PDB file of C-alpha atoms in Angstrom:
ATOM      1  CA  UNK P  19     -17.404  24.349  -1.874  1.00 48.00           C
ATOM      2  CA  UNK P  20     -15.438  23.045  -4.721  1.00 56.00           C
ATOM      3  CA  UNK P  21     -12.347  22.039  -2.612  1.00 60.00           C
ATOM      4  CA  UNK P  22     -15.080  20.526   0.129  1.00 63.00           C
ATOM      5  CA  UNK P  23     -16.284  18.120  -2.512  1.00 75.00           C
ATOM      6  CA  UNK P  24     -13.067  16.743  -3.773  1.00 73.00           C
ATOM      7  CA  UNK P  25     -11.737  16.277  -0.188  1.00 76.00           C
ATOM      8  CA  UNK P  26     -14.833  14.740   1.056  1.00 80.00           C
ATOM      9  CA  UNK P  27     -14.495  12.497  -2.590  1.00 80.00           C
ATOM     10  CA  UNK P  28     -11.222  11.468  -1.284  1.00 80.00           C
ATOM     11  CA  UNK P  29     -11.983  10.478   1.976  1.00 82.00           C
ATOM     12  CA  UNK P  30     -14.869   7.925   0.306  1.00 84.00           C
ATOM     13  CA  UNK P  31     -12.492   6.688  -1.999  1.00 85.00           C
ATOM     14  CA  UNK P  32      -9.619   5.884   0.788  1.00 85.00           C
ATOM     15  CA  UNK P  33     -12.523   4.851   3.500  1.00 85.00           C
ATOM     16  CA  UNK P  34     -14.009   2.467   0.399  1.00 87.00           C
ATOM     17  CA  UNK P  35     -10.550   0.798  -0.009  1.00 84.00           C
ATOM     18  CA  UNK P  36      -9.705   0.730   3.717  1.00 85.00           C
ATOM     19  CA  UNK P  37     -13.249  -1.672   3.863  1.00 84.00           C
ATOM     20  CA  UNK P  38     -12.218  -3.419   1.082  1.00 85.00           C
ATOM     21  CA  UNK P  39      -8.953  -4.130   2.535  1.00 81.00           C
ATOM     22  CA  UNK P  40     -10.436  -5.331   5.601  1.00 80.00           C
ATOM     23  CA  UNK P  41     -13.085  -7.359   3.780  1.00 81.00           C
ATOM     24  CA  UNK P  42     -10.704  -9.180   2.095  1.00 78.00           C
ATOM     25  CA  UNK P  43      -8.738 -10.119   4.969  1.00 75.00           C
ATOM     26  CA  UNK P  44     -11.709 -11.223   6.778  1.00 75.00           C
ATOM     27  CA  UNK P  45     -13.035 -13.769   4.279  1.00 77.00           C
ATOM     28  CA  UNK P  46      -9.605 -15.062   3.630  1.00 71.00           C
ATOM     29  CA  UNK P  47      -9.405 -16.362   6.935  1.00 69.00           C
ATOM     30  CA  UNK P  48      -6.502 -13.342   7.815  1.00 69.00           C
ATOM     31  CA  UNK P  49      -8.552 -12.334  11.243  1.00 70.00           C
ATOM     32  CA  UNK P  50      -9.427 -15.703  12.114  1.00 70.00           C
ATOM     33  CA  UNK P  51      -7.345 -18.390  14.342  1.00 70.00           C
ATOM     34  CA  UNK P  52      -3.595 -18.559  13.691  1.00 70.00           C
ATOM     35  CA  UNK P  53      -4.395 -22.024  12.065  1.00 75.00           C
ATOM     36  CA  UNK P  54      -6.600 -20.135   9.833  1.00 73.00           C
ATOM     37  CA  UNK P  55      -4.122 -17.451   8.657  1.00 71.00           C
ATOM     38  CA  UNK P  56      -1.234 -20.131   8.204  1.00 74.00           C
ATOM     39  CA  UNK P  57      -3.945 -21.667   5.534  1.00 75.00           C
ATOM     40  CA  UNK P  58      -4.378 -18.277   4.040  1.00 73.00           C
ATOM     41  CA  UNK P  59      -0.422 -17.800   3.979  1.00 73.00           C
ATOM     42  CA  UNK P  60       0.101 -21.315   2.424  1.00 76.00           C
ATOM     43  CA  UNK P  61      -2.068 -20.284  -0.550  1.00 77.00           C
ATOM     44  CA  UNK P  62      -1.067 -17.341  -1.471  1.00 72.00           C
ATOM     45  CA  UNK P  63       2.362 -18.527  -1.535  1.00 72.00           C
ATOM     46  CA  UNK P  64       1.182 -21.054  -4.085  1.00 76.00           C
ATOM     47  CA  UNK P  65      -1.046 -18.632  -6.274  1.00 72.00           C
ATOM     48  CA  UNK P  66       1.120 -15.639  -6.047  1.00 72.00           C
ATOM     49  CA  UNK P  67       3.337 -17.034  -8.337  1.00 71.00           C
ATOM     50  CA  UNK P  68       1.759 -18.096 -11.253  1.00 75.00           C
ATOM     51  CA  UNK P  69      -0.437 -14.983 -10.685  1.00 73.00           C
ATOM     52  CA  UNK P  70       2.696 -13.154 -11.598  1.00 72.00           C
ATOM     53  CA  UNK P  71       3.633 -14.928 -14.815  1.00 72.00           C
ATOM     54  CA  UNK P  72      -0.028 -14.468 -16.098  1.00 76.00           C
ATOM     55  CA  UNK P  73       0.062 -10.566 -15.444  1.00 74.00           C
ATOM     56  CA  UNK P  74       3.235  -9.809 -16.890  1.00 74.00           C
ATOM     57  CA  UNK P  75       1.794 -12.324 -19.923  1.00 75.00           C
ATOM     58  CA  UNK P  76      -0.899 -10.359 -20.144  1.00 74.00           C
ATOM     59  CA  UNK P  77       1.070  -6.509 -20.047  1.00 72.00           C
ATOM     60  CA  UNK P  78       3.894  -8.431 -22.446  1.00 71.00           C
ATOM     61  CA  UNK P  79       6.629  -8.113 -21.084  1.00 66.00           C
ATOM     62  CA  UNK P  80       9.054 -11.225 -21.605  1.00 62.00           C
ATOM     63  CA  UNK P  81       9.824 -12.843 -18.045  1.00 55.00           C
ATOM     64  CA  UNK P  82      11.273 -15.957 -17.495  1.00 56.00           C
ATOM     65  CA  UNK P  83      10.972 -18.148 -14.614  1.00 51.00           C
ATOM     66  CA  UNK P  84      14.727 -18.084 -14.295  1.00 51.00           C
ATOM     67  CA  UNK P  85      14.476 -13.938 -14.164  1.00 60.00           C
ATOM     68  CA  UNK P  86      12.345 -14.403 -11.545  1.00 60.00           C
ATOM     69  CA  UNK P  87      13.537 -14.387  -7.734  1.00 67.00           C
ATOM     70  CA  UNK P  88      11.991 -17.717  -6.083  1.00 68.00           C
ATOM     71  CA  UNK P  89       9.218 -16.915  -3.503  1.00 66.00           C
ATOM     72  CA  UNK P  90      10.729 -16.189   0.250  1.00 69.00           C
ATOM     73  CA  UNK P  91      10.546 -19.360   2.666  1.00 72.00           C
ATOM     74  CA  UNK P  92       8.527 -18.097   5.756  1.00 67.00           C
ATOM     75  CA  UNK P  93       9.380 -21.410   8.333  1.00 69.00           C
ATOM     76  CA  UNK P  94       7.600 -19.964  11.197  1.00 67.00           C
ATOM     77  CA  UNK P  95       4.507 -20.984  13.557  1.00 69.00           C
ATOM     78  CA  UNK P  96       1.847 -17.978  13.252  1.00 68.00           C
ATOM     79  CA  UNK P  97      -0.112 -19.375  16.382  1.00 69.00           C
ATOM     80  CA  UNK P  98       3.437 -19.683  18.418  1.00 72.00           C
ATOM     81  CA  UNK P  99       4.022 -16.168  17.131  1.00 75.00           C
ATOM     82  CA  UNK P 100       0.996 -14.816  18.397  1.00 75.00           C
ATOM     83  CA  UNK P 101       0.867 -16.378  22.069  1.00 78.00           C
ATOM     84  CA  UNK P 102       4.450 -15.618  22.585  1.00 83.00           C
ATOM     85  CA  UNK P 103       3.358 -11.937  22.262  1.00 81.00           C
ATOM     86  CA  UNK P 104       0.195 -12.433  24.222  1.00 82.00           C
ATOM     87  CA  UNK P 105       2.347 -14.055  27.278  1.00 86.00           C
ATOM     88  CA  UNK P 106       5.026 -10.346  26.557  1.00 87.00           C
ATOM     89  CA  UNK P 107       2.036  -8.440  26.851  1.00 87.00           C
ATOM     90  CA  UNK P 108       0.269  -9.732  29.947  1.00 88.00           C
ATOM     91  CA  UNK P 109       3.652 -10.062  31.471  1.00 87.00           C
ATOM     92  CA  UNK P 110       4.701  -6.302  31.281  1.00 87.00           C
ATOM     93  CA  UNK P 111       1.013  -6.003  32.442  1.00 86.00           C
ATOM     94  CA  UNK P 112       1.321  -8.077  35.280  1.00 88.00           C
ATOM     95  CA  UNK P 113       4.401  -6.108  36.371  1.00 87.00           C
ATOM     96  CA  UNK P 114       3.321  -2.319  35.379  1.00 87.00           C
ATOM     97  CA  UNK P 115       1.920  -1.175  39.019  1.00 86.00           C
ATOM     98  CA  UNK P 116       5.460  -2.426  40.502  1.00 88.00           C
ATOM     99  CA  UNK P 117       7.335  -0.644  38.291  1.00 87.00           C
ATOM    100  CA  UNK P 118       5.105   2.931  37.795  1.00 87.00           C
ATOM    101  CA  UNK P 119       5.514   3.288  41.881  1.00 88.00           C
ATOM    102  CA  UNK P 120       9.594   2.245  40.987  1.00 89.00           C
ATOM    103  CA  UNK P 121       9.618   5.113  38.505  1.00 89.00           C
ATOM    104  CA  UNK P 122       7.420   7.468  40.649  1.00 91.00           C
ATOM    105  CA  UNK P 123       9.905   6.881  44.207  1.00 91.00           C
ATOM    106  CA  UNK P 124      12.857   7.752  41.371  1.00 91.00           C
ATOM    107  CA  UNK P 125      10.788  10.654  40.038  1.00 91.00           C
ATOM    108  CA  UNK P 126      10.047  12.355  43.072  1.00 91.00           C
ATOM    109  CA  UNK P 127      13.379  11.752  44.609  1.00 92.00           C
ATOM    110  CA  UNK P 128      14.709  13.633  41.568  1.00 92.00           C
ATOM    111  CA  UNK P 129      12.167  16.136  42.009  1.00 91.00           C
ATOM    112  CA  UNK P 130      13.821  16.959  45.239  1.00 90.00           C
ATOM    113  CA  UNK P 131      17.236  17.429  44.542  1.00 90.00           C
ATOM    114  CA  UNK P 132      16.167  19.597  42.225  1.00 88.00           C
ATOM    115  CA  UNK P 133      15.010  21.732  44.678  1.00 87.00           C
ATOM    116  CA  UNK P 134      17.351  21.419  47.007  1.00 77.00           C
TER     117      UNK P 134
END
């Protein structure tokens, strides 16, 4: 019963932060449009940073901004991103039923020289 408790305690605790998670994401725009999640991106490049600096402030530990490795450059459109996978996808859907009777013709034909 005991070991019931703590593992159904657990699963809360992870299911809890797995809403949270996906909370968060929501009302910062992450799920929305691509225009939406470039927003999102573009801010917490800016308060990342200084977010940083006030935490390690805070624990005391003496960083510099010189110590510090500048934030990565990300030059890339998220909406472009996303519909050049959407236009992959629905391409290798458009052309699955051609090639699963390809690979079933090269199945069965090794099918029988097997049993030959």
């Amino acid at each position: 019963l005991n070991c019931f408790t703590l593992d159904s305690f657990r699963f809360l605790i992870k299911g809890g932060l797995a809403g949270a998670a996906v909370y968060v994401a929501y009302d910062q725009g992450l799920l929305g449009s691509g225009k939406e999640g470039a927003e999102a991106f573009r801010k917490a490049q800016e308060t990342l940073p200084p977010a940083i600096q006030e935490w390690t402030n805070y624990l005391g530990w003496e960083v510099r901004a010189a110590q510090l490795p500048p934030p990565p450059k990300f030059d890339f459109s998220v909406s472009n991103s996303w519909n050049k996978g959407v236009h992959s996808v629905m391409s290798a859907l458009s052309v699955a039923p051609t090639r699963a009777c390809e690979y079933t013709v090269e199945g069965w034909k090794y099918v029988k020289d097997l049993v030959k």
